Amino acid sequence: MSGLVDKSLRARAEAVIPGGMYGHQSVGLLPDDYPQFFSGGDGAHLTDADGRRYLDLMCAYGPNLFGYGQPQINAAYVRQLEIGDALTGPTALMVELAEAMTAMVTHADWAMFCKNGTDATTMAMMTARAHTGRKALVLAKGAYHGAAPWCTPRPGGVVPSDRAHQHFCAYNDIASLEAAVAQAGDDLAAIFAAPFRHDAFIDQAPPDPAYARRARELADQHGALLVVDDVRAGLRVARDCSWSVLGVQPDLSTWGKCIANGHPISALLGNDKARKAAASIYVTGSFWYAGAAMAAGLETLRLVRETDYLERLQGLGMRLRTGLHDRAAAAGFGLRQTGPETMPLFLFDDDPDLRLGFAWSSAMLARGVYVHPWHNMFLCAAMTQADIDAALNAAEAAFADLKRDAGSLGPVEKLAFLAAR
Ligand SMILES: *Cc1c(COP(=O)(O)O)cnc(C)c1O
C-alpha cells in the first residue's frame, strides 16, 4: 500500500480536489501501491511524499529529458526569472527560440509558442482550417492529441458538435487512411499523424514509411495540411521532426513536454505554405510570452545540439530492452517491448486484463524502479548504465516474484473495461 503521508494527502485531496485527482497523473488506473504524491526529483530519480526514492522510467510523462533539476537548464530559467518572466510583452528570447527551433526542424520556417501540447495541436487544427477554409480532419483512432473538447479521450462534458468533422482511420493502414480521406471529401483541412503509434494499453508500432508517404501525398492532392504531433516523441526519436527519419516532411508539427526539460512551453512549427493562415488565427494566453521557460528551452536545445544525449538514450534503451528480454525469457514470460528504445512500452503475453503487468510493476516499484504497466515510458539523459543495470536486477527479482505468484493473481477490477474491448 502507499505510505502514510501519501494516504493522508489523498484523504485531504478527496475533500478539495474533485475525484481526489484528475487527468493523466491520477494513479486511479495504476496498482494500489503506486504513490499519488511526490516530494522531489533529481536527475533520473524521483522521491515520493513518504521519502521513498525510485529510478523513474516515466520522466514526468515525457518532460524530463536531461534529468530533473538539470543544473544548466535550471540556471538559465532562474536567471531569466530574476531578470523578467511574464511582462507586458515578450523578450528577445522569443525570437531566439523561434530561430533555434526553425534551424533544428527541417520543415519549419516559423514557430509560435504556447504552454501545453493541447494548445499547439488545437492551433494546428485552426491553422489548417484557416488555410483551407474547410472543416474536416482525418485522425488515427486511439491517437492522443490532447485534452480539449475536440480531442479528449473521455466523453464527460463533451458534446457531439465538439467532435464534428472528424474522420478516423487505423494507424499504418493505407486503405483505411484513403477511406477516411474519401469520407472527408472536398472538406479536408488536415491529416493529423502521430509520429509512431503510441496509444495506451496496446503495443506501440513504428510508422510504416509507405503510410507516412501516402499521408503526405493525400494531403497534397487535396490541398490539405499534414500535421505531425511530436508533443510526446519530439527529441527522443530525432533532432528534427520525428518523421524526418522517414524522409516525410509535414506542413505543421506540434511540440511540448520536453522541449524546455519540464519548464512550461510548447510550440507549433510550420512551413511557409501555412504562414499566412497561422498569422490569421487569434490564439494567445497570459503566460505564453513569459521569458523564463524560453530561456530554459534555448538551453535545452543547446544541449540537444551539442551533446550525444540521443545516442546515449538509444544505447541505454537497447541495454534495458535486451536485458529485460533475457530475464523475462529465463523466467518463462513473454514480455513485449515495443516502441523506440527511448520510449518503451512493456506488455506481457497472455495477459488480457494486465494482471501480470500490474503484479510485475508493483514488484518493480517495491524494488525502487517506477515503471508503468500500460503507458509508454521515457528514458532521460541523466540515466547511467548503472541505473539500467539496477533496473535489470530489480526486474530479475520481480520476474521471480511473478513466477511464484502468477497462478494466484486475481483480475484487476479497475481495468474491467479492458475485457469489454
Ligand atoms: C501529451 C500529449 C499532448 C498534449 O500535451 P499537453 O501538454 O498534455 O496538453 C498532445 N499530443 C501528444 C502526442 C501527447 O503525448
CSV table of C-alpha atoms and ligand atoms in Angstrom, one decimal:
chain,number,residue,atom,x,y,z
A,1,MET,CA,0.0,0.0,0.0
A,2,SER,CA,1.0,3.6,-0.4
A,3,GLY,CA,2.8,5.3,2.5
A,4,LEU,CA,1.2,7.2,5.4
A,5,VAL,CA,1.9,10.7,4.1
A,6,ASP,CA,0.5,9.7,0.7
A,7,LYS,CA,-2.6,8.2,2.3
A,8,SER,CA,-3.2,11.3,4.3
A,9,LEU,CA,-2.7,13.6,1.3
A,10,ARG,CA,-5.1,11.5,-0.7
A,11,ALA,CA,-7.7,11.8,2.0
A,12,ARG,CA,-7.3,15.6,2.1
A,13,ALA,CA,-7.4,15.8,-1.7
A,14,GLU,CA,-10.6,13.9,-1.8
A,15,ALA,CA,-12.2,16.9,0.1
A,16,VAL,CA,-10.8,19.7,-2.0
A,17,ILE,CA,-9.9,18.2,-5.5
A,18,PRO,CA,-12.7,16.7,-7.5
A,19,GLY,CA,-12.3,12.9,-7.5
A,20,GLY,CA,-9.2,13.3,-5.5
A,21,MET,CA,-7.1,13.8,-8.7
A,22,TYR,CA,-7.8,14.2,-12.4
A,23,GLY,CA,-6.0,13.6,-15.7
A,24,HIS,CA,-3.1,11.6,-16.7
A,25,GLN,CA,-1.2,11.8,-13.4
A,26,SER,CA,-4.1,10.4,-11.4
A,27,VAL,CA,-3.0,6.9,-10.2
A,28,GLY,CA,-6.6,5.6,-10.2
A,29,LEU,CA,-5.7,3.2,-13.0
A,30,LEU,CA,-2.4,2.1,-11.6
A,31,PRO,CA,-1.7,-0.6,-9.0
A,32,ASP,CA,-2.8,0.3,-5.5
A,33,ASP,CA,0.7,0.6,-4.1
A,34,TYR,CA,1.6,3.4,-6.5
A,35,PRO,CA,2.1,6.7,-4.8
A,36,GLN,CA,0.0,9.7,-5.9
A,37,PHE,CA,2.1,12.4,-4.4
A,38,PHE,CA,5.8,13.2,-4.7
A,39,SER,CA,8.2,15.5,-2.9
A,40,GLY,CA,11.0,15.9,-5.5
A,41,GLY,CA,13.1,14.7,-8.4
A,42,ASP,CA,16.9,14.7,-9.0
A,43,GLY,CA,18.4,13.5,-12.3
A,44,ALA,CA,16.9,10.2,-13.2
A,45,HIS,CA,15.3,9.7,-9.7
A,46,LEU,CA,12.0,10.6,-8.1
A,47,THR,CA,11.1,10.8,-4.4
A,48,ASP,CA,7.6,10.2,-3.2
A,49,ALA,CA,5.8,12.1,-0.5
A,50,ASP,CA,6.9,9.4,2.0
A,51,GLY,CA,10.5,9.8,1.1
A,52,ARG,CA,10.9,6.6,-1.0
A,53,ARG,CA,13.3,7.1,-3.9
A,54,TYR,CA,12.8,5.5,-7.4
A,55,LEU,CA,14.6,5.3,-10.6
A,56,ASP,CA,11.9,7.0,-12.7
A,57,LEU,CA,11.1,5.4,-16.1
A,58,MET,CA,8.2,7.8,-16.6
A,59,CYS,CA,10.2,11.0,-16.7
A,60,ALA,CA,7.1,13.1,-15.7
A,61,TYR,CA,5.3,11.5,-18.7
A,62,GLY,CA,7.9,13.0,-21.0
A,63,PRO,CA,9.1,16.4,-19.9
A,64,ASN,CA,12.2,15.1,-18.2
A,65,LEU,CA,14.7,14.7,-21.0
A,66,PHE,CA,18.0,15.8,-19.4
A,67,GLY,CA,17.3,14.9,-15.8
A,68,TYR,CA,15.2,16.5,-13.1
A,69,GLY,CA,16.8,19.8,-12.0
A,70,GLN,CA,19.4,19.7,-14.8
A,71,PRO,CA,21.7,22.5,-13.5
A,72,GLN,CA,22.4,24.4,-16.7
A,73,ILE,CA,18.8,24.5,-17.8
A,74,ASN,CA,17.6,25.4,-14.3
A,75,ALA,CA,20.2,28.2,-14.1
A,76,ALA,CA,19.0,29.6,-17.4
A,77,TYR,CA,15.5,29.5,-16.1
A,78,VAL,CA,16.2,31.1,-12.7
A,79,ARG,CA,18.4,33.8,-14.3
A,80,GLN,CA,15.6,34.9,-16.6
A,81,LEU,CA,13.1,34.6,-13.7
A,82,GLU,CA,15.1,37.2,-11.9
A,83,ILE,CA,15.5,39.5,-15.0
A,84,GLY,CA,11.9,39.2,-16.0
A,85,ASP,CA,9.4,36.5,-16.8
A,86,ALA,CA,5.8,37.4,-17.5
A,87,LEU,CA,5.9,41.0,-18.7
A,88,THR,CA,3.8,43.3,-20.7
A,89,GLY,CA,5.5,42.0,-23.8
A,90,PRO,CA,7.9,39.2,-24.8
A,91,THR,CA,11.7,39.4,-24.5
A,92,ALA,CA,14.2,38.8,-27.3
A,93,LEU,CA,14.3,35.2,-26.2
A,94,MET,CA,11.1,34.5,-28.1
A,95,VAL,CA,12.8,35.4,-31.4
A,96,GLU,CA,15.9,33.5,-30.4
A,97,LEU,CA,13.9,30.4,-29.6
A,98,ALA,CA,11.9,30.6,-32.8
A,99,GLU,CA,15.2,30.9,-34.7
A,100,ALA,CA,16.6,27.9,-32.8
A,101,MET,CA,13.6,25.7,-33.4
A,102,THR,CA,13.3,26.5,-37.1
A,103,ALA,CA,17.0,25.9,-37.5
A,104,MET,CA,16.7,22.5,-36.0
A,105,VAL,CA,13.5,21.3,-37.6
A,106,THR,CA,13.8,20.8,-41.4
A,107,HIS,CA,10.2,21.5,-42.4
A,108,ALA,CA,9.8,24.6,-40.2
A,109,ASP,CA,10.0,28.2,-41.4
A,110,TRP,CA,8.2,29.7,-38.4
A,111,ALA,CA,7.3,29.0,-34.8
A,112,MET,CA,4.5,30.0,-32.4
A,113,PHE,CA,4.8,29.3,-28.7
A,114,CYS,CA,2.2,28.3,-26.2
A,115,LYS,CA,2.1,26.4,-22.9
A,116,ASN,CA,0.7,22.9,-23.4
A,117,GLY,CA,0.7,20.4,-26.1
A,118,THR,CA,-3.0,20.7,-26.4
A,119,ASP,CA,-2.6,24.4,-27.2
A,120,ALA,CA,-0.3,23.5,-30.0
A,121,THR,CA,-2.5,20.7,-31.5
A,122,THR,CA,-5.5,23.0,-31.3
A,123,MET,CA,-3.6,25.8,-33.1
A,124,ALA,CA,-2.6,23.3,-35.7
A,125,MET,CA,-6.2,22.4,-36.3
A,126,MET,CA,-7.2,26.1,-36.5
A,127,THR,CA,-4.3,26.9,-38.9
A,128,ALA,CA,-5.3,24.1,-41.2
A,129,ARG,CA,-8.9,25.2,-41.2
A,130,ALA,CA,-7.9,28.9,-41.8
A,131,HIS,CA,-5.5,27.8,-44.6
A,132,THR,CA,-8.1,25.7,-46.4
A,133,GLY,CA,-11.4,27.4,-45.5
A,134,ARG,CA,-12.5,23.8,-44.8
A,135,LYS,CA,-13.5,21.8,-41.7
A,136,ALA,CA,-12.7,18.1,-41.9
A,137,LEU,CA,-9.9,16.4,-40.0
A,138,VAL,CA,-8.5,12.9,-40.6
A,139,LEU,CA,-7.1,11.3,-37.4
A,140,ALA,CA,-6.0,7.9,-36.4
A,141,LYS,CA,-8.3,6.0,-34.0
A,142,GLY,CA,-6.8,5.9,-30.5
A,143,ALA,CA,-4.1,8.6,-31.1
A,144,TYR,CA,-3.8,11.2,-28.4
A,145,HIS,CA,-3.7,14.8,-29.4
A,146,GLY,CA,-4.6,16.4,-26.0
A,147,ALA,CA,-7.4,17.2,-23.6
A,148,ALA,CA,-9.5,19.9,-25.3
A,149,PRO,CA,-13.2,19.0,-26.1
A,150,TRP,CA,-12.2,18.3,-29.8
A,151,CYS,CA,-9.7,15.6,-28.8
A,152,THR,CA,-10.0,14.5,-25.1
A,153,PRO,CA,-10.3,10.7,-24.9
A,154,ARG,CA,-13.1,10.5,-22.3
A,155,PRO,CA,-16.7,11.6,-23.0
A,156,GLY,CA,-17.5,13.7,-19.9
A,157,GLY,CA,-18.5,17.2,-20.7
A,158,VAL,CA,-18.1,16.7,-24.5
A,159,VAL,CA,-21.0,17.2,-26.9
A,160,PRO,CA,-21.2,15.7,-30.4
A,161,SER,CA,-20.7,19.0,-32.2
A,162,ASP,CA,-17.3,19.3,-30.5
A,163,ARG,CA,-16.3,16.2,-32.5
A,164,ALA,CA,-18.0,17.1,-35.7
A,165,HIS,CA,-16.0,17.0,-39.0
A,166,GLN,CA,-13.6,14.2,-37.7
A,167,HIS,CA,-12.9,11.1,-39.8
A,168,PHE,CA,-10.9,8.2,-38.3
A,169,CYS,CA,-8.6,5.7,-39.8
A,170,ALA,CA,-6.4,2.9,-38.4
A,171,TYR,CA,-2.8,3.9,-37.9
A,172,ASN,CA,-0.5,2.4,-40.5
A,173,ASP,CA,-3.4,1.2,-42.6
A,174,ILE,CA,-3.2,2.9,-46.0
A,175,ALA,CA,-6.6,1.7,-47.2
A,176,SER,CA,-8.2,2.9,-44.1
A,177,LEU,CA,-6.4,6.3,-44.4
A,178,GLU,CA,-7.6,6.6,-48.0
A,179,ALA,CA,-11.2,5.7,-46.9
A,180,ALA,CA,-11.2,8.4,-44.2
A,181,VAL,CA,-9.8,11.0,-46.7
A,182,ALA,CA,-12.5,10.0,-49.1
A,183,GLN,CA,-15.2,10.5,-46.4
A,184,ALA,CA,-13.8,14.0,-45.8
A,185,GLY,CA,-14.2,14.6,-49.5
A,186,ASP,CA,-13.7,18.2,-50.6
A,187,ASP,CA,-13.9,19.4,-47.0
A,188,LEU,CA,-10.5,18.0,-45.9
A,189,ALA,CA,-8.5,20.6,-43.9
A,190,ALA,CA,-5.8,18.4,-42.3
A,191,ILE,CA,-4.5,14.9,-41.8
A,192,PHE,CA,-3.1,14.5,-38.2
A,193,ALA,CA,-0.4,11.9,-37.6
A,194,ALA,CA,1.3,10.6,-34.6
A,195,PRO,CA,5.0,10.0,-35.3
A,196,PHE,CA,4.5,6.4,-34.3
A,197,ARG,CA,1.7,4.5,-32.7
A,198,HIS,CA,1.9,5.3,-29.0
A,199,ASP,CA,-1.6,4.6,-27.8
A,200,ALA,CA,-2.1,3.4,-24.3
A,201,PHE,CA,-2.9,-0.3,-23.5
A,202,ILE,CA,-1.6,-1.7,-26.8
A,203,ASP,CA,1.7,-2.5,-28.4
A,204,GLN,CA,3.4,0.5,-29.9
A,205,ALA,CA,4.2,0.4,-33.6
A,206,PRO,CA,6.7,2.2,-35.8
A,207,PRO,CA,5.3,4.2,-38.7
A,208,ASP,CA,5.1,2.4,-41.9
A,209,PRO,CA,7.1,4.7,-44.3
A,210,ALA,CA,4.6,3.9,-47.1
A,211,TYR,CA,1.8,5.1,-44.8
A,212,ALA,CA,3.6,8.3,-44.0
A,213,ARG,CA,4.4,9.0,-47.7
A,214,ARG,CA,0.7,8.3,-48.6
A,215,ALA,CA,-0.5,10.8,-45.9
A,216,ARG,CA,1.8,13.4,-47.4
A,217,GLU,CA,0.5,12.6,-51.0
A,218,LEU,CA,-3.1,12.7,-50.0
A,219,ALA,CA,-2.7,16.0,-48.1
A,220,ASP,CA,-1.1,17.5,-51.2
A,221,GLN,CA,-3.7,16.1,-53.6
A,222,HIS,CA,-6.4,17.6,-51.6
A,223,GLY,CA,-4.7,20.9,-50.8
A,224,ALA,CA,-4.9,20.0,-47.1
A,225,LEU,CA,-2.1,20.3,-44.4
A,226,LEU,CA,-0.2,17.4,-42.9
A,227,VAL,CA,0.3,17.7,-39.2
A,228,VAL,CA,2.8,15.5,-37.2
A,229,ASP,CA,2.1,15.6,-33.5
A,230,ASP,CA,5.5,15.4,-32.0
A,231,VAL,CA,4.5,16.6,-28.5
A,232,ARG,CA,5.4,13.2,-27.0
A,233,ALA,CA,8.1,11.8,-29.2
A,234,GLY,CA,9.9,15.0,-30.1
A,235,LEU,CA,13.6,15.0,-29.4
A,236,ARG,CA,13.5,11.3,-28.4
A,237,VAL,CA,13.5,10.0,-32.0
A,238,ALA,CA,15.5,12.7,-33.8
A,239,ARG,CA,16.9,16.2,-33.5
A,240,ASP,CA,14.3,17.1,-36.1
A,241,CYS,CA,10.6,16.3,-36.6
A,242,SER,CA,10.3,12.5,-35.9
A,243,TRP,CA,9.0,11.8,-39.5
A,244,SER,CA,12.2,13.4,-40.9
A,245,VAL,CA,13.9,10.0,-40.4
A,246,LEU,CA,11.3,8.6,-43.0
A,247,GLY,CA,12.0,11.5,-45.3
A,248,VAL,CA,8.5,12.8,-44.9
A,249,GLN,CA,8.1,16.5,-44.0
A,250,PRO,CA,4.8,17.7,-42.6
A,251,ASP,CA,3.4,21.3,-43.0
A,252,LEU,CA,2.9,21.7,-39.3
A,253,SER,CA,4.4,19.9,-36.3
A,254,THR,CA,3.5,20.3,-32.6
A,255,TRP,CA,6.0,20.2,-29.8
A,256,GLY,CA,5.8,20.3,-26.0
A,257,LYS,CA,6.7,18.1,-23.0
A,258,CYS,CA,10.5,18.0,-23.0
A,259,ILE,CA,11.4,21.0,-25.2
A,260,ALA,CA,12.4,23.0,-22.1
A,261,ASN,CA,13.1,19.9,-19.9
A,262,GLY,CA,10.0,20.3,-17.9
A,263,HIS,CA,9.6,24.1,-17.9
A,264,PRO,CA,6.2,25.1,-19.3
A,265,ILE,CA,6.4,25.8,-23.0
A,266,SER,CA,5.1,24.2,-26.2
A,267,ALA,CA,5.2,25.1,-29.8
A,268,LEU,CA,3.6,24.9,-33.2
A,269,LEU,CA,6.0,24.9,-36.1
A,270,GLY,CA,5.1,25.4,-39.7
A,271,ASN,CA,6.3,25.9,-43.2
A,272,ASP,CA,5.8,28.9,-45.4
A,273,LYS,CA,2.7,27.5,-47.1
A,274,ALA,CA,0.9,27.7,-43.7
A,275,ARG,CA,2.4,31.0,-42.6
A,276,LYS,CA,-0.4,33.3,-43.7
A,277,ALA,CA,-3.1,31.1,-42.1
A,278,ALA,CA,-1.1,30.9,-38.9
A,279,ALA,CA,-0.9,34.7,-38.8
A,280,SER,CA,-4.7,34.9,-39.2
A,281,ILE,CA,-5.8,32.9,-36.2
A,282,TYR,CA,-6.3,34.6,-32.8
A,283,VAL,CA,-4.6,32.5,-30.2
A,284,THR,CA,-2.9,33.7,-27.0
A,285,GLY,CA,-2.5,33.2,-23.3
A,286,SER,CA,-1.5,35.1,-20.2
A,287,PHE,CA,1.7,33.1,-19.8
A,288,TRP,CA,2.6,32.3,-23.4
A,289,TYR,CA,5.2,35.1,-23.8
A,290,ALA,CA,7.0,34.6,-20.4
A,291,GLY,CA,10.7,34.5,-20.8
A,292,ALA,CA,11.9,32.0,-18.2
A,293,ALA,CA,10.6,28.9,-19.9
A,294,MET,CA,12.0,30.3,-23.2
A,295,ALA,CA,15.4,30.6,-21.6
A,296,ALA,CA,15.1,27.0,-20.4
A,297,GLY,CA,14.1,26.0,-23.9
A,298,LEU,CA,17.1,27.6,-25.5
A,299,GLU,CA,19.4,25.9,-23.1
A,300,THR,CA,17.7,22.5,-23.6
A,301,LEU,CA,18.1,22.9,-27.4
A,302,ARG,CA,21.7,23.8,-27.0
A,303,LEU,CA,22.2,20.5,-25.1
A,304,VAL,CA,20.3,18.7,-27.9
A,305,ARG,CA,22.6,20.2,-30.5
A,306,GLU,CA,25.9,19.9,-28.6
A,307,THR,CA,25.7,16.6,-26.8
A,308,ASP,CA,25.3,12.9,-27.7
A,309,TYR,CA,22.3,12.7,-25.5
A,310,LEU,CA,20.2,10.9,-28.1
A,311,GLU,CA,22.7,8.3,-29.0
A,312,ARG,CA,23.3,7.7,-25.2
A,313,LEU,CA,19.5,7.3,-24.7
A,314,GLN,CA,19.3,4.9,-27.5
A,315,GLY,CA,22.2,2.9,-26.1
A,316,LEU,CA,20.7,2.8,-22.6
A,317,GLY,CA,17.3,1.9,-24.1
A,318,MET,CA,18.9,-1.0,-26.0
A,319,ARG,CA,20.7,-2.3,-22.9
A,320,LEU,CA,17.4,-2.2,-21.0
A,321,ARG,CA,15.5,-3.9,-23.8
A,322,THR,CA,17.9,-6.8,-24.3
A,323,GLY,CA,18.5,-7.2,-20.6
A,324,LEU,CA,14.7,-7.4,-19.9
A,325,HIS,CA,14.1,-9.7,-22.8
A,326,ASP,CA,16.7,-12.2,-21.4
A,327,ARG,CA,15.4,-12.0,-17.9
A,328,ALA,CA,11.8,-12.4,-18.9
A,329,ALA,CA,12.6,-15.3,-21.1
A,330,ALA,CA,14.7,-17.0,-18.4
A,331,ALA,CA,11.7,-16.8,-16.0
A,332,GLY,CA,9.4,-18.1,-18.7
A,333,PHE,CA,7.5,-14.9,-19.6
A,334,GLY,CA,6.9,-13.4,-22.9
A,335,LEU,CA,7.4,-9.6,-22.5
A,336,ARG,CA,6.6,-7.5,-25.5
A,337,GLN,CA,8.7,-4.4,-25.5
A,338,THR,CA,7.6,-2.0,-28.2
A,339,GLY,CA,8.2,1.5,-29.5
A,340,PRO,CA,11.6,3.2,-29.8
A,341,GLU,CA,14.1,2.1,-27.2
A,342,THR,CA,14.0,5.6,-25.8
A,343,MET,CA,10.2,5.3,-25.2
A,344,PRO,CA,9.5,1.7,-24.3
A,345,LEU,CA,6.1,0.1,-23.5
A,346,PHE,CA,6.0,-3.3,-21.7
A,347,LEU,CA,3.1,-5.7,-22.1
A,348,PHE,CA,3.1,-9.4,-21.1
A,349,ASP,CA,1.9,-12.1,-23.4
A,350,ASP,CA,-1.3,-13.8,-22.4
A,351,ASP,CA,-2.3,-11.0,-20.1
A,352,PRO,CA,-5.5,-9.5,-21.4
A,353,ASP,CA,-6.6,-7.9,-18.1
A,354,LEU,CA,-3.0,-6.9,-17.2
A,355,ARG,CA,-2.9,-8.9,-14.0
A,356,LEU,CA,0.7,-10.0,-14.8
A,357,GLY,CA,1.7,-6.4,-15.8
A,358,PHE,CA,0.2,-5.0,-12.6
A,359,ALA,CA,1.9,-7.5,-10.3
A,360,TRP,CA,5.3,-7.2,-12.0
A,361,SER,CA,5.1,-3.4,-12.0
A,362,SER,CA,4.3,-3.4,-8.2
A,363,ALA,CA,7.3,-5.7,-7.7
A,364,MET,CA,9.5,-3.3,-9.6
A,365,LEU,CA,8.1,-0.4,-7.5
A,366,ALA,CA,8.9,-2.2,-4.3
A,367,ARG,CA,12.5,-2.5,-5.5
A,368,GLY,CA,12.8,1.2,-6.3
A,369,VAL,CA,12.0,1.3,-10.0
A,370,TYR,CA,9.0,3.2,-11.2
A,371,VAL,CA,7.6,1.6,-14.3
A,372,HIS,CA,4.1,1.9,-16.0
A,373,PRO,CA,2.0,-1.1,-16.7
A,374,TRP,CA,0.1,0.2,-19.8
A,375,HIS,CA,1.5,3.6,-20.9
A,376,ASN,CA,4.8,4.1,-22.8
A,377,MET,CA,7.7,5.1,-20.7
A,378,PHE,CA,10.6,7.6,-21.3
A,379,LEU,CA,14.3,7.5,-20.8
A,380,CYS,CA,16.3,10.6,-19.8
A,381,ALA,CA,19.9,11.5,-20.4
A,382,ALA,CA,20.6,11.6,-16.6
A,383,MET,CA,20.3,7.8,-16.6
A,384,THR,CA,23.5,5.8,-16.5
A,385,GLN,CA,24.4,2.2,-17.3
A,386,ALA,CA,24.5,1.5,-13.6
A,387,ASP,CA,20.9,2.8,-13.3
A,388,ILE,CA,19.8,0.4,-16.2
A,389,ASP,CA,21.7,-2.4,-14.5
A,390,ALA,CA,19.9,-1.7,-11.2
A,391,ALA,CA,16.6,-1.8,-13.1
A,392,LEU,CA,17.6,-5.1,-14.6
A,393,ASN,CA,18.5,-6.6,-11.2
A,394,ALA,CA,15.1,-5.4,-9.9
A,395,ALA,CA,13.5,-7.0,-12.9
A,396,GLU,CA,15.1,-10.3,-12.3
A,397,ALA,CA,13.8,-10.4,-8.8
A,398,ALA,CA,10.4,-9.1,-9.9
A,399,PHE,CA,10.1,-11.9,-12.5
A,400,ALA,CA,10.9,-14.4,-9.8
A,401,ASP,CA,8.1,-13.0,-7.6
A,402,LEU,CA,5.7,-13.1,-10.6
A,403,LYS,CA,6.6,-16.7,-11.4
A,404,ARG,CA,5.8,-17.7,-7.8
A,405,ASP,CA,2.6,-15.7,-7.7
A,406,ALA,CA,1.2,-15.9,-11.3
A,407,GLY,CA,-1.2,-18.7,-10.6
A,408,SER,CA,-2.9,-16.9,-7.7
A,409,LEU,CA,-3.4,-13.4,-9.2
A,410,GLY,CA,-7.0,-12.2,-9.4
A,411,PRO,CA,-8.4,-10.0,-12.1
A,412,VAL,CA,-7.5,-6.3,-11.9
A,413,GLU,CA,-11.0,-4.9,-11.2
A,414,LYS,CA,-10.2,-1.3,-12.0
A,415,LEU,CA,-9.3,-2.4,-15.6
A,416,ALA,CA,-12.5,-4.4,-16.2
A,417,PHE,CA,-13.2,-2.1,-19.2
A,418,LEU,CA,-10.3,-3.8,-21.0
A,419,ALA,CA,-12.2,-7.1,-21.0
A,420,ALA,CA,-15.1,-5.4,-22.8
A,421,ARG,CA,-12.9,-4.2,-25.7
B,1,LIG,C1,0.9,15.0,-24.1
B,1,LIG,C2,0.4,15.0,-25.5
B,1,LIG,C3,-0.4,16.0,-26.0
B,1,LIG,C4,-1.0,17.1,-25.1
B,1,LIG,O1,0.0,17.8,-24.4
B,1,LIG,P1,-0.4,18.6,-23.1
B,1,LIG,O2,0.8,19.3,-22.7
B,1,LIG,O3,-0.7,17.5,-22.1
B,1,LIG,O4,-1.6,19.4,-23.4
B,1,LIG,C5,-0.7,16.0,-27.3
B,1,LIG,N1,-0.2,15.1,-28.1
B,1,LIG,C6,0.5,14.0,-27.7
B,1,LIG,C7,1.0,13.0,-28.7
B,1,LIG,C8,0.9,14.0,-26.4
B,1,LIG,O5,1.6,12.9,-25.9
